[in-house]
Coordinates of C-alpha atoms in Angstrom, one line a residue:
X32 CA -205.3 -181.3 -196.5
X33 CA -205.3 -177.6 -197.6
X34 CA -202.8 -176.8 -195.0
X35 CA -200.5 -179.6 -196.1
X36 CA -200.8 -178.5 -199.7
X37 CA -200.0 -174.9 -198.9
X38 CA -196.8 -175.7 -197.1
X39 CA -195.7 -178.1 -199.8
X40 CA -196.2 -175.7 -202.6
X41 CA -194.4 -172.9 -200.8
X42 CA -191.4 -175.1 -200.4
X43 CA -191.4 -174.5 -196.6
X44 CA -191.5 -177.0 -193.7
X45 CA -194.5 -177.2 -191.5
X46 CA -194.3 -174.6 -188.6
X47 CA -194.3 -175.5 -185.0
X48 CA -198.0 -174.6 -184.8
X49 CA -199.1 -177.6 -186.9
X50 CA -201.2 -180.1 -185.1
X51 CA -199.2 -183.0 -183.6
X52 CA -198.8 -185.9 -185.9
X53 CA -199.5 -183.8 -189.0
X54 CA -196.4 -184.9 -190.9
X55 CA -197.2 -188.5 -190.2
X56 CA -200.6 -188.0 -192.0
X57 CA -199.0 -186.2 -195.0
X58 CA -197.6 -189.3 -196.7
X59 CA -200.8 -190.7 -198.2
X60 CA -201.9 -187.4 -199.7
X61 CA -198.5 -186.5 -201.1
X62 CA -198.8 -189.1 -203.8
X63 CA -201.5 -187.0 -205.5
X64 CA -199.2 -183.9 -205.9
X65 CA -195.7 -185.4 -205.8
X66 CA -193.5 -185.5 -208.9
X67 CA -191.8 -188.7 -207.9
X68 CA -192.5 -191.5 -205.4
X69 CA -191.1 -194.8 -204.3
X70 CA -192.9 -198.1 -203.9
X71 CA -192.1 -200.4 -201.1
X72 CA -188.8 -201.6 -202.5
X73 CA -186.1 -199.0 -202.5
X74 CA -184.3 -198.5 -205.8
X75 CA -187.3 -199.0 -208.2
X76 CA -188.5 -195.4 -208.7
X77 CA -190.7 -193.9 -211.4
X78 CA -191.1 -190.1 -211.9
X79 CA -194.6 -188.7 -212.2
X80 CA -195.0 -185.4 -214.1
X81 CA -196.9 -182.8 -212.3
X82 CA -197.5 -179.1 -213.1
X83 CA -195.4 -176.9 -211.0
X84 CA -197.3 -173.9 -209.5
X85 CA -196.3 -170.4 -210.4
X86 CA -193.5 -169.0 -208.3
X87 CA -191.6 -172.2 -207.7
X88 CA -188.5 -172.0 -209.8
X89 CA -186.5 -175.2 -209.8
X90 CA -186.4 -175.7 -206.1
X91 CA -187.1 -179.2 -204.8
X92 CA -188.4 -179.9 -201.3
X93 CA -188.2 -183.6 -200.7
X94 CA -190.0 -185.2 -197.8
X95 CA -188.5 -188.5 -196.7
X96 CA -189.8 -191.2 -194.3
X97 CA -188.7 -194.8 -193.7
X98 CA -190.8 -197.8 -192.7
X99 CA -189.2 -198.8 -189.4
X100 CA -191.4 -201.7 -188.5
X101 CA -189.9 -204.5 -190.5
X102 CA -187.1 -204.9 -193.1
X103 CA -188.0 -205.5 -196.7
X104 CA -184.8 -207.6 -197.3
X105 CA -182.0 -209.1 -195.1
X106 CA -178.7 -209.6 -196.9
X107 CA -175.5 -211.3 -195.8
X108 CA -173.1 -209.8 -193.2
X109 CA -170.5 -210.3 -196.0
X110 CA -172.6 -208.5 -198.5
X111 CA -169.8 -206.2 -199.8
X112 CA -167.0 -208.7 -200.6
X113 CA -163.7 -208.6 -202.6
X114 CA -162.0 -210.3 -205.5
X115 CA -158.3 -210.9 -206.4
X116 CA -157.5 -211.9 -209.9
X117 CA -154.9 -214.7 -210.6
X118 CA -153.0 -212.2 -212.7
X119 CA -151.3 -211.2 -209.4
X120 CA -149.2 -214.4 -209.8
X121 CA -148.0 -213.2 -213.2
X122 CA -147.1 -209.6 -212.2
X123 CA -145.7 -210.6 -208.8
X124 CA -148.1 -208.7 -206.5
X125 CA -149.1 -212.0 -204.8
X126 CA -145.6 -211.9 -203.0
X127 CA -146.6 -208.6 -201.4
X128 CA -149.9 -209.6 -199.9
X129 CA -148.1 -209.9 -196.6
X130 CA -147.6 -206.1 -196.6
X131 CA -148.9 -204.6 -193.3
X132 CA -150.5 -201.8 -195.3
X133 CA -152.5 -204.1 -197.6
X134 CA -153.6 -206.3 -194.6
X135 CA -154.7 -203.1 -192.8
X136 CA -156.7 -202.0 -195.8
X137 CA -158.3 -205.4 -196.3
X138 CA -159.1 -205.7 -192.6
X139 CA -161.1 -202.5 -192.8
X140 CA -163.5 -204.2 -195.2
X141 CA -164.0 -207.3 -193.1
X142 CA -166.1 -209.3 -192.6
X143 CA -166.2 -210.3 -196.3
X144 CA -165.4 -213.1 -198.8
X145 CA -162.2 -212.9 -200.8
X146 CA -162.8 -214.6 -204.2
X147 CA -159.6 -215.7 -206.0
X148 CA -160.8 -215.9 -209.6
X149 CA -160.9 -214.1 -213.0
X150 CA -160.2 -214.6 -216.6
X151 CA -157.1 -216.6 -215.8
X152 CA -158.8 -219.1 -213.5
X153 CA -159.1 -221.6 -216.2
X154 CA -155.4 -221.5 -217.1
X155 CA -154.3 -222.0 -213.5
X156 CA -152.3 -225.1 -212.5
X157 CA -151.4 -226.1 -209.0
X158 CA -147.8 -227.2 -208.4
X159 CA -146.9 -228.6 -204.9
X160 CA -143.4 -227.1 -204.5
X161 CA -142.0 -224.9 -201.8
X162 CA -138.8 -223.5 -203.2
X163 CA -139.8 -220.1 -204.6
X164 CA -136.5 -219.3 -206.2
X165 CA -136.8 -222.4 -208.5
X166 CA -140.5 -222.3 -209.1
X167 CA -141.1 -218.7 -209.8
X168 CA -141.8 -217.7 -213.4
X169 CA -142.6 -214.7 -215.5
X170 CA -140.4 -212.0 -217.1
X171 CA -138.7 -209.2 -215.3
X172 CA -136.0 -206.7 -216.0
X173 CA -132.8 -208.7 -216.4
X174 CA -130.5 -206.2 -214.7
X175 CA -132.2 -206.7 -211.3
X176 CA -134.1 -210.0 -211.6
X177 CA -131.6 -212.1 -209.7
X178 CA -131.4 -209.6 -206.8
X179 CA -135.1 -209.1 -206.8
X180 CA -135.7 -212.9 -206.6
X181 CA -133.2 -213.2 -203.8
X182 CA -135.1 -210.5 -201.9
X183 CA -138.3 -212.4 -202.2
X184 CA -136.6 -215.6 -200.9
X185 CA -135.2 -213.7 -197.9
X186 CA -138.6 -212.2 -197.3
X187 CA -140.2 -215.7 -197.4
X188 CA -137.6 -217.1 -195.0
X189 CA -138.4 -214.2 -192.5
X190 CA -142.1 -214.9 -192.8
X191 CA -141.6 -218.6 -192.2
X192 CA -140.2 -217.7 -188.7
X193 CA -143.3 -215.9 -187.7
X194 CA -146.2 -217.6 -186.0
X195 CA -149.9 -216.7 -186.6
X196 CA -150.4 -213.8 -189.0
X197 CA -147.3 -213.4 -191.1
X198 CA -146.7 -209.7 -191.8
X199 CA -143.8 -208.2 -193.8
X200 CA -142.3 -204.7 -194.0
X201 CA -141.0 -204.5 -197.5
X202 CA -138.2 -202.0 -198.2
X203 CA -139.0 -199.1 -200.5
X204 CA -136.4 -200.2 -203.1
X205 CA -138.0 -203.7 -203.2
X206 CA -141.5 -202.2 -203.8
X207 CA -140.0 -199.9 -206.5
X208 CA -138.5 -202.8 -208.3
X209 CA -141.8 -204.7 -208.1
X210 CA -143.7 -201.8 -209.6
X211 CA -141.2 -201.8 -212.5
X212 CA -141.7 -205.5 -213.1
X213 CA -145.5 -205.1 -212.8
X214 CA -145.5 -202.2 -215.3
X215 CA -143.8 -204.5 -217.9
X216 CA -146.1 -207.4 -217.1
X217 CA -149.1 -205.0 -217.4
X218 CA -148.4 -204.7 -221.2
X219 CA -148.3 -208.5 -221.5
X220 CA -151.5 -209.0 -219.5
X221 CA -153.3 -206.3 -221.6
X222 CA -152.2 -208.0 -224.8
X223 CA -153.6 -211.3 -223.6
X224 CA -156.8 -209.7 -222.6
X225 CA -157.4 -207.9 -225.9
X226 CA -156.5 -210.9 -228.0
X227 CA -158.4 -213.2 -225.7
X228 CA -155.5 -215.6 -225.6
X229 CA -154.1 -216.5 -222.2
X230 CA -151.0 -218.3 -221.2
X231 CA -150.9 -221.0 -218.5
X232 CA -150.3 -219.9 -214.9
X233 CA -148.6 -221.9 -212.1
X234 CA -149.7 -221.5 -208.5
X235 CA -147.2 -223.0 -206.1
X236 CA -147.9 -224.3 -202.6
X237 CA -146.0 -221.4 -201.2
X238 CA -148.1 -219.0 -203.3
X239 CA -151.3 -220.6 -201.9
X240 CA -149.9 -220.2 -198.4
X241 CA -149.4 -216.5 -199.0
X242 CA -152.9 -216.1 -200.4
X243 CA -154.5 -217.9 -197.5
X244 CA -152.3 -216.0 -195.0
X245 CA -153.5 -212.7 -196.4
X246 CA -157.2 -213.7 -196.3
X247 CA -156.9 -215.1 -192.8
X248 CA -155.0 -212.1 -191.3
X249 CA -157.5 -209.7 -192.9
X250 CA -160.6 -211.5 -191.5
X251 CA -161.7 -212.5 -195.0
X252 CA -163.1 -215.9 -196.0
X253 CA -161.3 -217.3 -199.1
X254 CA -163.3 -218.6 -202.1
X255 CA -161.0 -220.4 -204.6
X256 CA -162.1 -221.0 -208.2
X257 CA -160.7 -224.2 -209.7
X258 CA -159.7 -224.6 -213.3
X259 CA -162.7 -226.0 -215.2
X260 CA -161.0 -226.2 -218.6
X261 CA -158.8 -229.3 -217.8
X262 CA -160.9 -231.7 -219.9
X263 CA -160.9 -235.4 -220.6
X264 CA -161.3 -236.6 -224.2
X265 CA -165.1 -237.0 -223.6
X266 CA -165.3 -233.4 -222.5
X267 CA -165.8 -234.3 -218.8
X268 CA -163.9 -232.4 -216.2
X269 CA -160.4 -233.7 -215.3
X270 CA -160.1 -233.2 -211.6
X271 CA -156.6 -234.6 -211.0
X272 CA -154.9 -231.2 -210.5
X273 CA -157.8 -229.9 -208.4
X274 CA -157.5 -233.0 -206.2
X275 CA -153.9 -232.2 -205.6
X276 CA -154.7 -228.7 -204.5
X277 CA -157.6 -229.9 -202.3
X278 CA -155.3 -232.4 -200.5
X279 CA -152.6 -229.8 -199.9
X280 CA -155.2 -227.3 -198.5
X281 CA -156.7 -229.9 -196.3
X282 CA -153.3 -230.9 -195.0
X283 CA -152.9 -227.3 -193.9
X284 CA -156.4 -227.2 -192.5
X285 CA -157.3 -224.1 -194.7
X286 CA -160.9 -223.0 -194.3
X287 CA -161.8 -222.4 -198.0
X288 CA -165.0 -222.4 -200.1
X289 CA -164.9 -223.4 -203.7
X290 CA -166.0 -222.6 -207.2
X291 CA -165.4 -224.2 -210.6
X292 CA -164.4 -222.1 -213.5
X293 CA -165.1 -218.5 -214.5
X294 CA -167.6 -217.3 -217.1
X295 CA -168.2 -220.7 -218.7
X296 CA -170.4 -219.2 -221.4
X297 CA -167.1 -217.8 -223.0
X298 CA -165.2 -221.0 -223.2
X299 CA -165.7 -221.4 -226.9
X300 CA -164.1 -218.0 -227.5
X301 CA -161.2 -218.8 -225.1
X302 CA -160.4 -222.4 -226.1
X303 CA -162.5 -223.2 -229.1
X304 CA -164.3 -225.7 -226.9
X305 CA -167.7 -225.2 -225.3
X306 CA -169.0 -226.6 -222.1
X307 CA -172.8 -226.5 -222.0
X308 CA -174.9 -226.1 -218.9
X309 CA -175.7 -229.8 -218.7
X310 CA -172.0 -230.8 -218.7
X311 CA -171.0 -228.1 -216.3
X312 CA -173.8 -229.2 -214.0
X313 CA -172.3 -232.7 -214.0
X314 CA -168.8 -231.2 -213.3
X315 CA -170.1 -229.4 -210.3
X316 CA -171.8 -232.6 -209.0
X317 CA -168.4 -234.3 -209.5
X318 CA -166.6 -231.5 -207.5
X319 CA -169.2 -231.8 -204.7
X320 CA -168.5 -235.6 -204.5
X321 CA -164.8 -234.9 -204.4
X322 CA -165.2 -232.4 -201.5
X323 CA -167.2 -234.9 -199.6
X324 CA -164.4 -237.4 -199.8
X325 CA -162.0 -235.0 -198.1
X326 CA -162.9 -234.7 -194.4
X327 CA -161.8 -231.0 -194.1
X328 CA -164.1 -230.0 -197.0
X329 CA -167.0 -232.4 -196.6
X330 CA -169.2 -229.5 -195.6
X331 CA -167.5 -226.8 -197.6
X332 CA -169.6 -224.3 -199.5
X333 CA -169.7 -224.5 -203.3
X334 CA -170.7 -221.5 -205.5
X335 CA -171.3 -221.1 -209.2
X336 CA -171.5 -221.1 -212.2
X337 CA -170.2 -217.5 -212.3
X338 CA -171.7 -216.9 -215.8
X339 CA -171.1 -213.7 -217.6
X340 CA -173.6 -210.9 -218.1
X341 CA -177.1 -212.4 -218.8
X342 CA -177.4 -211.8 -222.5
X343 CA -179.3 -214.2 -224.7
X344 CA -176.5 -216.9 -224.8
X345 CA -176.0 -216.8 -221.0
X346 CA -179.7 -217.3 -220.3
X347 CA -179.7 -220.1 -222.8
X348 CA -176.7 -221.6 -220.9
X349 CA -178.9 -221.6 -217.7
X350 CA -182.1 -222.6 -219.4
X351 CA -180.8 -225.1 -221.9
X352 CA -182.5 -228.4 -222.7
X353 CA -181.0 -230.0 -219.7
X354 CA -180.2 -226.9 -217.7
X355 CA -177.4 -226.2 -215.3
X356 CA -179.9 -225.3 -212.6
X357 CA -181.8 -228.5 -213.0
X358 CA -178.6 -230.6 -212.9
X359 CA -176.6 -228.7 -210.2
X360 CA -179.0 -226.2 -208.7
X361 CA -179.2 -228.2 -205.5
X362 CA -175.4 -228.7 -205.5
X363 CA -174.4 -225.1 -205.3
X364 CA -175.0 -223.0 -202.1
X365 CA -175.6 -219.8 -204.2
X366 CA -176.0 -219.0 -207.9
X367 CA -173.5 -216.5 -209.2
X368 CA -173.2 -214.2 -212.2
X369 CA -171.0 -211.3 -213.3
X370 CA -171.7 -207.8 -214.6
X371 CA -169.7 -204.9 -216.1
X372 CA -171.3 -201.6 -217.0
X373 CA -169.1 -200.1 -219.6
X374 CA -166.3 -201.0 -222.0
X375 CA -163.3 -199.5 -220.3
X376 CA -161.7 -198.7 -223.6
X377 CA -164.4 -196.2 -224.6
X378 CA -165.7 -194.9 -221.3
X379 CA -166.1 -191.2 -220.6
X380 CA -166.7 -189.4 -217.3
X381 CA -170.2 -188.5 -218.3
X382 CA -171.1 -192.2 -218.7
X383 CA -170.9 -192.5 -214.9
X384 CA -173.6 -189.9 -214.5
X385 CA -176.2 -191.5 -216.8
X386 CA -179.2 -192.8 -215.0
X387 CA -179.9 -195.0 -218.0
X388 CA -176.7 -196.8 -217.3
X389 CA -177.3 -197.1 -213.6
X390 CA -180.7 -198.8 -214.4
X391 CA -179.2 -201.5 -216.7
X392 CA -178.5 -203.7 -213.7
X393 CA -182.2 -204.0 -212.7
X394 CA -183.0 -205.8 -215.9
X395 CA -180.1 -208.2 -215.3
X396 CA -181.3 -209.0 -211.8
X397 CA -184.8 -209.8 -213.0
X398 CA -183.5 -212.2 -215.7
X399 CA -181.3 -214.1 -213.2
X400 CA -184.0 -214.2 -210.5
X401 CA -186.5 -215.6 -213.0
X402 CA -184.3 -218.5 -214.0
X403 CA -183.2 -219.3 -210.4
X404 CA -186.7 -219.1 -208.9
X405 CA -188.0 -221.5 -211.7
X406 CA -185.7 -224.3 -210.6
X407 CA -184.5 -223.6 -207.1
X408 CA -186.9 -221.2 -205.4
X409 CA -185.3 -219.4 -202.5
X410 CA -181.7 -220.2 -203.6
X411 CA -179.4 -217.3 -202.7
X412 CA -178.0 -215.2 -205.6
X413 CA -174.7 -213.5 -205.7
X414 CA -173.2 -210.9 -208.1
X415 CA -169.5 -211.8 -208.5
X416 CA -166.7 -210.0 -210.3
X417 CA -168.7 -206.8 -210.6
X418 CA -166.6 -203.9 -212.1
X419 CA -167.5 -200.4 -213.2
X420 CA -165.8 -201.0 -216.6
X421 CA -164.6 -204.0 -218.5
X422 CA -161.2 -204.5 -220.2
X423 CA -159.3 -203.6 -217.0
X424 CA -160.8 -200.2 -216.7
X425 CA -159.4 -196.8 -217.7
X426 CA -156.8 -194.7 -215.8
X427 CA -158.2 -191.5 -214.2
X428 CA -161.7 -192.8 -214.8
X429 CA -162.7 -196.2 -213.4
X430 CA -160.4 -195.5 -210.4
X431 CA -161.7 -192.0 -209.9
X432 CA -164.4 -190.4 -207.7
X433 CA -166.8 -190.5 -210.7
X434 CA -166.9 -194.3 -210.7
X435 CA -168.3 -194.2 -207.2
X436 CA -171.8 -193.2 -208.4
X437 CA -172.1 -196.6 -210.2
X438 CA -170.5 -198.5 -207.3
X439 CA -172.8 -197.1 -204.6
X440 CA -175.9 -197.4 -206.7
X441 CA -174.9 -201.0 -207.4
X442 CA -174.7 -201.7 -203.7
X443 CA -178.1 -200.0 -203.0
X444 CA -179.9 -201.6 -205.9
X445 CA -178.6 -205.2 -205.2
X446 CA -179.5 -205.0 -201.5
X447 CA -183.0 -203.7 -202.2
X448 CA -183.6 -206.5 -204.7
X449 CA -182.4 -209.2 -202.2
X450 CA -179.1 -210.1 -203.9
X451 CA -177.2 -211.7 -201.0
X452 CA -173.6 -210.9 -201.8
X453 CA -171.7 -208.6 -204.3
X454 CA -168.1 -209.3 -205.0
X455 CA -166.1 -206.3 -206.1
X456 CA -163.4 -206.8 -208.8
X457 CA -160.8 -206.1 -207.7
X458 CA -159.1 -205.3 -204.4
X459 CA -155.7 -205.0 -206.1
X460 CA -154.7 -205.9 -209.7
X461 CA -153.0 -204.7 -212.9
X462 CA -156.0 -202.7 -214.2
X463 CA -157.9 -199.6 -213.0
X464 CA -161.0 -201.2 -211.5
X465 CA -159.3 -201.8 -208.2
X466 CA -159.9 -200.4 -204.7
X467 CA -156.1 -200.0 -203.9
X468 CA -153.5 -198.8 -206.3
X469 CA -150.0 -200.2 -206.8
X470 CA -148.5 -197.7 -204.3
X471 CA -150.9 -199.4 -201.8
X472 CA -152.9 -196.2 -201.5
X473 CA -156.7 -196.5 -201.2
X474 CA -158.7 -195.0 -204.1
X475 CA -162.1 -193.3 -203.9
X476 CA -164.1 -196.5 -204.1
X477 CA -162.2 -198.0 -201.2
X478 CA -163.2 -195.1 -198.9
X479 CA -166.8 -195.4 -200.2
X480 CA -166.7 -199.2 -199.4
X481 CA -165.2 -198.5 -196.0
X482 CA -168.0 -196.0 -195.1
X483 CA -170.5 -198.6 -196.3
X484 CA -169.0 -201.3 -194.1
X485 CA -168.9 -199.0 -191.1
X486 CA -172.4 -197.6 -191.4
X487 CA -174.6 -200.1 -193.3
X488 CA -176.2 -203.2 -191.7
X489 CA -177.8 -206.2 -193.4
X490 CA -181.4 -205.1 -192.9
X491 CA -182.9 -203.1 -195.8
X492 CA -185.7 -200.7 -195.2
X493 CA -188.4 -199.3 -197.4
X494 CA -188.4 -195.6 -198.0
X495 CA -191.2 -193.2 -198.9
X496 CA -190.3 -190.0 -200.8
X497 CA -192.4 -187.1 -202.2
X498 CA -191.5 -183.7 -203.5
X499 CA -191.7 -181.1 -206.2
X500 CA -189.8 -181.1 -209.5
X501 CA -189.9 -179.3 -212.9
X502 CA -192.4 -180.3 -215.5
X503 CA -190.7 -182.5 -218.0
X504 CA -190.6 -181.8 -221.7
X505 CA -193.5 -183.6 -223.6
X506 CA -192.6 -187.2 -224.3
X507 CA -189.5 -187.2 -222.2
X508 CA -188.9 -190.0 -219.8
X509 CA -187.9 -188.6 -216.4
X510 CA -185.1 -190.7 -214.8
X511 CA -184.4 -190.3 -211.2
X512 CA -181.1 -188.6 -210.5
X513 CA -181.5 -188.7 -206.8
X514 CA -181.0 -192.2 -205.4
X515 CA -181.9 -192.8 -201.8
X516 CA -181.5 -196.1 -199.9
X517 CA -182.0 -197.0 -196.2
X518 CA -180.7 -199.7 -193.9
X519 CA -180.5 -200.4 -190.2
X520 CA -177.2 -199.0 -189.0
X521 CA -174.4 -201.6 -188.7
X522 CA -174.5 -203.5 -185.4
X523 CA -170.7 -203.5 -185.4
X524 CA -170.6 -199.7 -185.2
X525 CA -170.6 -199.0 -181.4
X526 CA -171.0 -195.3 -181.9
X527 CA -174.7 -195.8 -182.5
X528 CA -177.3 -197.6 -180.4
X529 CA -179.4 -200.3 -182.0
X530 CA -182.5 -198.9 -183.6
X531 CA -180.6 -196.2 -185.6
X532 CA -181.1 -195.9 -189.3
X533 CA -178.6 -195.1 -192.1
X534 CA -179.5 -193.4 -195.3
X535 CA -177.2 -193.2 -198.3
X536 CA -177.9 -190.8 -201.1
X537 CA -176.5 -190.3 -204.6
X538 CA -177.1 -186.8 -206.1
X539 CA -176.5 -186.9 -209.9
X540 CA -178.1 -183.5 -210.3
X541 CA -175.9 -180.5 -211.1
X542 CA -177.7 -178.6 -208.4
X543 CA -178.1 -179.1 -204.7
X544 CA -181.2 -180.9 -203.3
X545 CA -183.0 -180.4 -200.0
X546 CA -184.5 -183.3 -198.0
X547 CA -186.8 -182.9 -195.0
X548 CA -187.0 -185.9 -192.7
X549 CA -190.6 -186.7 -191.8
X550 CA -192.6 -189.2 -189.9
X551 CA -190.5 -191.5 -187.7
X552 CA -187.3 -189.6 -188.7
X553 CA -188.7 -186.2 -187.8
X554 CA -186.7 -184.1 -185.2
X555 CA -183.9 -186.6 -184.8
X556 CA -180.2 -185.8 -184.5
X557 CA -178.5 -186.7 -187.7
X558 CA -174.8 -187.5 -188.4
X559 CA -173.6 -186.5 -191.9
X560 CA -170.8 -188.3 -193.8
X561 CA -170.4 -186.3 -197.0
X562 CA -167.9 -187.8 -199.5
X563 CA -166.6 -185.3 -202.1
X564 CA -163.6 -185.3 -204.5
X565 CA -160.5 -183.7 -203.1
X566 CA -158.2 -181.5 -205.2
X567 CA -158.4 -179.7 -208.5
X568 CA -159.3 -182.8 -210.6
X569 CA -162.9 -182.8 -209.6
X570 CA -164.8 -186.0 -210.7
X571 CA -161.5 -187.3 -212.0
X572 CA -159.9 -187.1 -208.6
X573 CA -158.3 -190.1 -207.0
X574 CA -158.5 -188.5 -203.6
X575 CA -161.6 -187.8 -201.5
X576 CA -162.6 -185.7 -198.5
X577 CA -165.1 -186.6 -195.8
X578 CA -167.0 -183.6 -194.5
X579 CA -164.3 -181.3 -195.9
X580 CA -161.3 -183.3 -194.5
X581 CA -159.1 -185.3 -196.9
X582 CA -158.9 -189.0 -196.2
X583 CA -155.6 -190.8 -195.9
X584 CA -154.1 -193.6 -193.9
X585 CA -152.5 -192.5 -190.6
X586 CA -149.7 -195.1 -191.0
X587 CA -149.3 -198.6 -192.5
X588 CA -151.2 -200.1 -189.6
X589 CA -153.9 -197.5 -189.0
X590 CA -156.9 -196.2 -190.9
X591 CA -158.2 -192.7 -190.2
X592 CA -161.1 -192.0 -187.9
X593 CA -164.3 -191.4 -190.0
X594 CA -165.6 -188.4 -188.2
X595 CA -169.3 -187.4 -188.8
X596 CA -170.7 -183.9 -188.9
X597 CA -173.5 -183.6 -186.4
X598 CA -176.7 -181.9 -187.6
X599 CA -179.2 -180.4 -185.2
X600 CA -182.5 -182.1 -184.8
X601 CA -185.0 -181.2 -187.5
X602 CA -182.5 -179.6 -189.8
X603 CA -183.1 -179.9 -193.6
X604 CA -180.5 -182.1 -195.3
X605 CA -178.7 -180.2 -198.1
X606 CA -177.2 -182.6 -200.7
X607 CA -174.5 -180.9 -202.8
X608 CA -174.5 -181.6 -206.6
X609 CA -172.7 -184.6 -207.9
X610 CA -172.0 -186.1 -204.5
X611 CA -172.5 -189.3 -202.4
X612 CA -173.3 -189.1 -198.8
X613 CA -174.4 -191.2 -195.8
X614 CA -176.7 -189.9 -193.0
X615 CA -177.1 -191.8 -189.7
X616 CA -180.4 -190.9 -188.0
X617 CA -179.8 -191.5 -184.4
X618 CA -182.0 -192.9 -181.7
X619 CA -184.9 -193.7 -184.0
X620 CA -185.5 -196.8 -181.9
X621 CA -186.7 -198.5 -185.1
X622 CA -188.4 -201.8 -184.3
X623 CA -186.8 -203.4 -187.4
X624 CA -183.3 -202.5 -186.2
X625 CA -183.4 -203.3 -182.5
X626 CA -182.4 -207.0 -182.8
X627 CA -180.0 -208.8 -185.1

């Protein structure tokens, strides 16, 4: 033990002369002298203040090991999923979902769910018409609107002639006109959002075809949220329009899962009419009965109630006198809720670096799990519509590199707490929370999501960490600025044999940190995927580099190769300040990771 303590306090790794297996014996004793440690569930860390010995000035040697015997959680293969907001009907982007470039980008994040829902879900009406020229609505610049509409019609005719996946190559001038129209509509959509007053929206049969074609071609499973605010005089759900949509989808044999409404706890604010948990539970039961009457959807999945952030009124919605969970808990296949971290109108770049903000999600998870486990123990829980900021986000902030700290921590925290699926708002929309911008260029959170999909498998592993840190000021709460998560490496990645482990690390410190792999990870070859901002904008950058090389699409149909940087066996991992990184530890032969 004296030998162990000596090497720890000197900040140096154990020399080759150490007895075999010494590092494996170090973990139990480290808890006595470490400044922070992790319990069995990754993501829930507490810092322990310890006096630093003289001569150690701010250096941190972190020893890291992973429990490779069994996973602590197993999440869905579709864990990281996507959302499209119905606003894309208003601003015209739905007509461009057949773009080869968009399909390529979405396909990179498959397998995943594609949730079609948002604030305008409950103002959406289905209209079974095919002629796009006559059924299209929404304002556009008068001087080009007619020609623009004609271009859309010609594009639709060309798509109709294709079999299988329908892919379009839109001319640059057509995309430029669409961006002009979308810019005008953006002001309208923002005005609706800030006034909380939304206009009705029409989804035509042709628009539904385009939406399903995009999901199907991209390898995504479509989840469609039906309008829950069509109400009968007695406040029960009016299902007539939903039935029309269901029948049309069934006639096309579309494989779709379903939801009903979006953030029902906000209905009074939206429409001056509330729908309590008991009534919505009955509405879900009615929808389940409707699905069972249609052969195509008799076994379709149903998710809900997609409540807002679990504040007092939301928990009351779930726990009311006759609760939603009691009425419809057995009807839904997963219980869903939503979470936004920051008001996009007041956000600052420093907000994304605050550990206090990163930790707010933990409390939300506990509240939801408590309610769900009370009424339907074991029911899967999803976080839907998650965004880094509300109110559509902020340009050069929620679409920048800095937003990735929240996003990656969200993924790690949810997986470690057993949340089965997280749905990112949004893949493409009018705001600044999206993964892809209106030039169809991937933003930093897209590349972060792509790395996650390529490297992270569904099995979550427990990690054990110990190290040295400065003594905190008296009374100050130490919050962990180094977030470390571990999973089995994705089985779909054929560059790594089964049994490999992937670590992903968020360093919020303004100094580099050093990590020494110990125990089962000791002396293994490691592949590094270090993601940093690219260009002079720093944390505000909308471009990223991987191991020093800028990331960009090769062409409209090809994503770049994500090349790792091999590190020699036994090398200390050096984590640069304010960065996110992935490390694949090869050939660990972890028992937990050998089999699917």
